[in-house]
CSV table of C-alpha atoms in Angstrom, one decimal:
chain,number,residue,atom,x,y,z
K,11,MET,CA,61.4,-116.5,18.5
K,12,LYS,CA,58.1,-117.5,16.7
K,13,SER,CA,57.7,-120.6,19.0
K,14,ASN,CA,58.1,-118.3,22.1
K,15,HIS,CA,55.5,-115.9,20.7
K,16,ASN,CA,53.0,-118.7,20.1
K,17,ILE,CA,53.5,-120.1,23.7
K,18,LYS,CA,52.9,-116.6,25.1
K,19,LYS,CA,49.7,-116.3,23.0
K,20,VAL,CA,48.4,-119.7,24.2
K,21,THR,CA,49.2,-118.8,27.8
K,22,ASN,CA,47.3,-115.6,27.5
K,23,LYS,CA,44.3,-117.4,26.0
K,24,VAL,CA,44.4,-120.0,28.9
K,25,LEU,CA,44.4,-117.2,31.4
K,26,ILE,CA,41.5,-115.4,29.8
K,27,SER,CA,39.5,-118.6,29.4
K,28,SER,CA,40.1,-119.5,33.1
K,29,ALA,CA,39.0,-116.0,34.1
K,30,ILE,CA,35.7,-116.3,32.1
K,31,ALA,CA,35.1,-119.7,33.5
K,32,GLY,CA,35.7,-118.5,37.0
K,33,ILE,CA,33.4,-115.5,36.6
K,34,LEU,CA,30.6,-117.7,35.2
K,35,GLY,CA,31.1,-120.2,38.0
K,36,GLY,CA,30.9,-117.4,40.6
K,37,ALA,CA,34.5,-117.9,41.8
K,38,ALA,CA,36.8,-114.9,42.6
K,39,VAL,CA,39.6,-115.0,40.1
K,40,THR,CA,42.8,-112.9,40.3
K,41,ILE,CA,44.6,-112.6,37.0
K,42,ILE,CA,48.4,-112.1,37.3
K,43,PRO,CA,49.8,-110.4,34.3
K,44,ASP,CA,53.2,-111.2,32.8
K,45,GLN,CA,55.6,-109.0,34.6
K,46,SER,CA,58.9,-110.3,33.1
K,47,GLY,CA,59.3,-107.1,31.1
K,48,ALA,CA,58.8,-104.9,34.2
K,49,VAL,CA,61.4,-107.0,36.1
K,50,GLN,CA,63.9,-106.6,33.3
K,51,ASN,CA,63.4,-102.8,33.2
K,52,VAL,CA,64.0,-102.6,37.0
K,53,GLN,CA,67.1,-104.7,36.7
K,54,ALA,CA,68.4,-102.6,33.8
K,55,LYS,CA,67.8,-99.4,35.7
K,56,LYS,CA,69.6,-100.8,38.7
K,57,LYS,CA,72.6,-101.7,36.5
K,58,ALA,CA,72.7,-98.3,34.9
K,59,LYS,CA,72.6,-96.6,38.3
K,60,SER,CA,75.4,-98.9,39.6
K,61,LYS,CA,77.5,-98.1,36.5
K,62,LYS,CA,76.9,-94.3,37.0
K,63,SER,CA,77.8,-94.6,40.7
K,64,ALA,CA,81.0,-96.5,39.8
K,65,LYS,CA,82.0,-94.0,37.1
K,66,LYS,CA,81.4,-91.1,39.6
K,67,GLN,CA,83.6,-92.8,42.1
K,68,VAL,CA,86.4,-93.2,39.6
K,69,THR,CA,86.1,-89.6,38.5
K,70,ASN,CA,86.3,-88.4,42.1
K,71,GLN,CA,89.4,-90.6,42.7
K,72,SER,CA,91.0,-89.1,39.5
K,73,THR,CA,90.2,-85.6,40.7
K,74,GLU,CA,91.7,-86.3,44.1
K,75,ASN,CA,94.9,-87.7,42.4
K,76,VAL,CA,95.2,-84.6,40.2
K,77,ASN,CA,94.7,-82.2,43.2
K,78,LYS,CA,97.1,-84.0,45.5
K,79,LYS,CA,100.7,-82.6,45.6
K,80,ILE,CA,103.4,-85.3,45.2
K,81,ASN,CA,106.2,-85.1,47.7
K,82,ILE,CA,109.6,-86.1,46.2
K,83,SER,CA,111.8,-84.5,48.9
K,84,LYS,CA,113.5,-87.6,50.2
K,85,TYR,CA,114.7,-88.7,46.8
K,86,SER,CA,117.2,-85.9,46.6
K,87,LYS,CA,120.7,-86.6,48.1
K,88,GLU,CA,121.5,-84.5,51.2
K,89,ASN,CA,118.4,-82.5,50.8
K,90,ASP,CA,116.6,-80.7,53.7
K,91,CYS,CA,114.1,-78.7,51.5
K,92,VAL,CA,110.5,-79.7,50.7
K,93,LEU,CA,109.9,-80.6,47.0
K,94,LYS,CA,106.3,-81.0,46.0
K,95,PHE,CA,104.8,-81.2,42.6
K,96,ASP,CA,101.3,-79.9,42.0
K,97,PRO,CA,99.7,-81.8,39.0
K,98,SER,CA,96.9,-79.3,38.7
K,99,THR,CA,99.2,-76.4,37.9
K,100,LYS,CA,102.2,-78.4,36.6
K,101,THR,CA,104.3,-76.6,39.2
K,102,LEU,CA,107.2,-77.9,41.3
K,103,HIS,CA,107.2,-76.1,44.7
K,104,ILE,CA,110.5,-75.8,46.6
K,105,SER,CA,110.6,-74.5,50.2
K,106,GLU,CA,112.7,-74.7,53.3
K,107,GLY,CA,112.5,-77.8,55.5
K,108,VAL,CA,111.9,-78.1,59.2
K,109,ASN,CA,115.5,-78.4,60.1
K,110,SER,CA,117.3,-76.4,57.4
K,111,ASN,CA,116.9,-74.7,54.0
K,112,LYS,CA,119.7,-76.6,52.2
K,113,LEU,CA,118.7,-77.9,48.8
K,114,GLY,CA,120.1,-81.3,47.8
K,115,ASN,CA,122.7,-81.7,45.1
K,116,THR,CA,120.7,-84.1,43.0
K,117,PRO,CA,119.4,-82.6,39.8
K,118,ILE,CA,115.6,-82.3,39.8
K,119,TYR,CA,115.5,-84.5,36.6
K,120,ASP,CA,117.2,-87.3,38.6
K,121,VAL,CA,115.1,-86.7,41.7
K,122,VAL,CA,111.9,-87.4,39.7
K,123,TYR,CA,113.3,-90.6,38.3
K,124,ASN,CA,114.5,-91.7,41.7
K,125,ALA,CA,111.0,-91.2,43.0
K,126,LYS,CA,109.4,-93.1,40.2
K,127,LYS,CA,111.1,-96.3,41.6
K,128,HIS,CA,109.1,-95.9,44.8
K,129,ILE,CA,105.9,-94.1,44.0
K,130,SER,CA,103.0,-95.9,42.1
K,131,LYS,CA,102.7,-95.0,38.5
K,132,LYS,CA,99.2,-93.5,38.8
K,133,ASN,CA,100.5,-91.1,41.4
K,134,MET,CA,103.7,-90.1,39.7
K,135,PHE,CA,104.8,-87.6,37.1
K,136,LYS,CA,107.6,-87.2,34.5
K,137,PRO,CA,110.3,-84.5,34.4
K,138,SER,CA,108.6,-83.2,31.2
K,139,ASP,CA,105.4,-82.6,33.2
K,140,ILE,CA,107.1,-79.7,35.1
K,141,GLU,CA,106.2,-76.4,33.4
K,142,HIS,CA,106.9,-74.1,36.3
K,143,ILE,CA,109.2,-74.0,39.4
K,144,SER,CA,108.2,-71.9,42.3
K,145,ILE,CA,110.7,-71.2,45.1
K,146,ASP,CA,108.4,-70.3,47.9
K,147,SER,CA,110.8,-69.5,50.7
K,148,ASN,CA,114.5,-68.9,51.3
K,149,ILE,CA,116.7,-71.8,50.3
K,150,ALA,CA,120.4,-72.4,50.0
K,151,PHE,CA,122.1,-74.0,47.0
K,152,PRO,CA,124.6,-76.8,47.7
K,153,ARG,CA,128.3,-76.5,46.9
K,154,ASP,CA,127.9,-78.6,43.7
K,155,SER,CA,124.8,-77.2,42.0
K,156,SER,CA,125.6,-78.5,38.5
K,157,SER,CA,122.7,-79.5,36.3
K,158,LEU,CA,120.3,-78.7,39.2
K,159,PHE,CA,117.4,-77.5,36.9
K,160,ALA,CA,118.7,-79.1,33.7
K,161,LYS,CA,116.7,-81.3,31.2
K,162,LEU,CA,113.3,-80.1,32.2
K,163,TYR,CA,112.2,-79.9,28.6
K,164,ASN,CA,108.8,-78.1,29.2
K,165,LEU,CA,110.0,-75.8,32.0
K,166,GLN,CA,108.8,-72.2,31.1
K,167,ASP,CA,109.7,-70.2,34.2
K,168,ILE,CA,111.3,-70.2,37.6
K,169,THR,CA,109.9,-67.8,40.2
K,170,GLY,CA,111.6,-66.9,43.5
K,171,LEU,CA,115.2,-67.0,42.3
K,172,ASP,CA,115.8,-63.9,44.5
K,173,LYS,CA,115.1,-66.2,47.5
K,174,VAL,CA,118.2,-68.4,46.7
K,175,ASP,CA,121.3,-68.2,48.8
K,176,THR,CA,124.3,-69.1,46.6
K,177,GLY,CA,126.9,-68.0,49.1
K,178,LYS,CA,128.4,-71.6,49.3
K,179,ALA,CA,127.8,-72.7,45.7
K,180,GLU,CA,131.0,-73.3,43.7
K,181,ALA,CA,129.9,-75.3,40.6
K,182,LEU,CA,126.9,-74.3,38.5
K,183,ASN,CA,127.9,-76.1,35.3
K,184,ASN,CA,124.9,-76.9,33.0
K,185,MET,CA,122.5,-75.6,35.7
K,186,PHE,CA,119.7,-74.7,33.2
K,187,SER,CA,120.9,-76.6,30.1
K,188,LYS,CA,118.3,-78.2,27.8
K,189,ASP,CA,115.4,-76.3,29.3
K,190,ARG,CA,114.0,-75.7,25.8
K,191,LYS,CA,111.0,-73.7,26.8
K,192,LEU,CA,112.6,-71.5,29.4
K,193,THR,CA,112.3,-67.8,28.3
K,194,GLN,CA,113.8,-65.6,31.0
K,195,LEU,CA,116.2,-65.7,33.9
K,196,ASP,CA,117.0,-63.0,36.5
K,197,LEU,CA,120.1,-64.1,38.4
K,198,SER,CA,121.1,-60.5,39.5
K,199,SER,CA,120.5,-61.2,43.2
K,200,TRP,CA,122.8,-64.1,43.4
K,201,ASP,CA,125.9,-64.0,45.7
K,202,THR,CA,128.8,-65.0,43.4
K,203,SER,CA,131.6,-64.7,46.0
K,204,SER,CA,132.1,-68.5,46.1
K,205,PHE,CA,131.7,-69.3,42.4
K,206,GLU,CA,134.8,-71.0,41.0
K,207,TRP,CA,136.0,-69.6,37.6
K,208,TYR,CA,135.7,-73.1,36.1
K,209,GLY,CA,132.4,-73.9,37.6
K,210,LYS,CA,130.0,-72.0,35.3
K,211,LYS,CA,130.4,-73.8,32.0
K,212,GLU,CA,127.4,-74.2,29.6
K,213,MET,CA,124.9,-73.0,32.2
K,214,PHE,CA,122.3,-72.3,29.5
K,215,SER,CA,123.3,-74.7,26.8
K,216,GLY,CA,120.4,-75.8,24.5
K,217,ASP,CA,118.0,-73.2,25.9
K,218,THR,CA,116.5,-72.4,22.5
K,219,SER,CA,113.6,-70.2,23.8
K,220,LEU,CA,115.7,-68.1,26.1
K,221,LYS,CA,115.2,-64.4,25.4
K,222,GLU,CA,116.8,-62.6,28.4
K,223,ILE,CA,119.4,-63.3,31.1
K,224,ASN,CA,120.2,-60.8,33.8
K,225,VAL,CA,123.6,-61.3,35.5
K,226,SER,CA,124.1,-57.7,36.6
K,227,GLY,CA,125.7,-57.3,39.9
K,228,TRP,CA,127.8,-60.4,39.7
K,229,GLU,CA,131.1,-59.7,41.3
K,230,VAL,CA,133.0,-62.2,39.2
K,231,LYS,CA,134.0,-61.8,35.6
K,232,LEU,CA,132.3,-64.3,33.3
K,233,SER,CA,134.2,-66.3,30.8
K,234,ASP,CA,132.5,-67.0,27.5
K,235,ASP,CA,132.1,-70.7,28.2
K,236,ILE,CA,129.2,-69.8,30.5
K,237,PHE,CA,127.3,-69.2,27.3
K,238,ASP,CA,128.6,-72.2,25.3
K,239,GLY,CA,125.8,-74.0,23.6
K,240,LEU,CA,123.5,-70.9,23.6
K,241,ASP,CA,122.8,-68.7,20.6
K,242,THR,CA,123.7,-65.4,22.2
K,243,THR,CA,122.6,-63.5,19.0
K,244,LYS,CA,119.0,-64.2,20.1
K,245,VAL,CA,119.4,-63.5,23.8
K,246,LYS,CA,119.5,-60.2,25.6
K,247,ILE,CA,122.3,-60.5,28.2
K,248,ILE,CA,122.2,-57.9,30.9
K,249,GLY,CA,125.3,-57.1,33.0
K,250,PHE,CA,127.7,-59.4,31.2
K,251,LYS,CA,131.4,-58.5,31.6
K,252,SER,CA,133.9,-60.9,30.0
K,253,ASP,CA,137.4,-61.8,31.2
K,254,ASP,CA,138.8,-59.6,28.4
K,255,GLU,CA,137.3,-56.5,29.9
K,256,ASP,CA,139.1,-54.5,32.6
């Protein structure tokens, strides 16, 4: 470092001496100052600007990914409905398809994992990312609707359950089981005419946050096994009529 400093001092002295000699000799002399520092500053500014631009581009791409709905419709067996997840609201939207409104019989939990095999990791989500389900138009449940909304551990609510046609559904076993953050379910609008007596076991098993279930209007009597795995002392059950009642 000292050697470089001495060289710079000698260089400056030579330039000054040359300038004085030129002036005394009547020659026009142009002194070119050392601009290495200025060049370095310009380069540093360009690099900083380039990094800022790259960072902004990455941020924009991340924002686009967050705002883009992820379509997982084709990963549900025999499904005609549209299933799209909105990462910005943590909501799975379900709506009728172009050709029919029949929902597939693959549980949503499995649909997500089927999709993960085909969609890039940066554009995909986990079942635990689903906090809300919104049924946006009239849809029909399949004959076997077992575990359809099960194991969605962070699911808090399902809106639009009154838009569901259950007229052909027979099995609903474990439909909402292990939805640990689900707080309320209003199933009073469901058509129960096709429900099999054995097809409603443990529908709410493991739903530790559930506070209210409305099954009023159900035309079938409900056996106690529908509530197996649920602490019914902590849940308000509206419209429940057991097999033991007339």
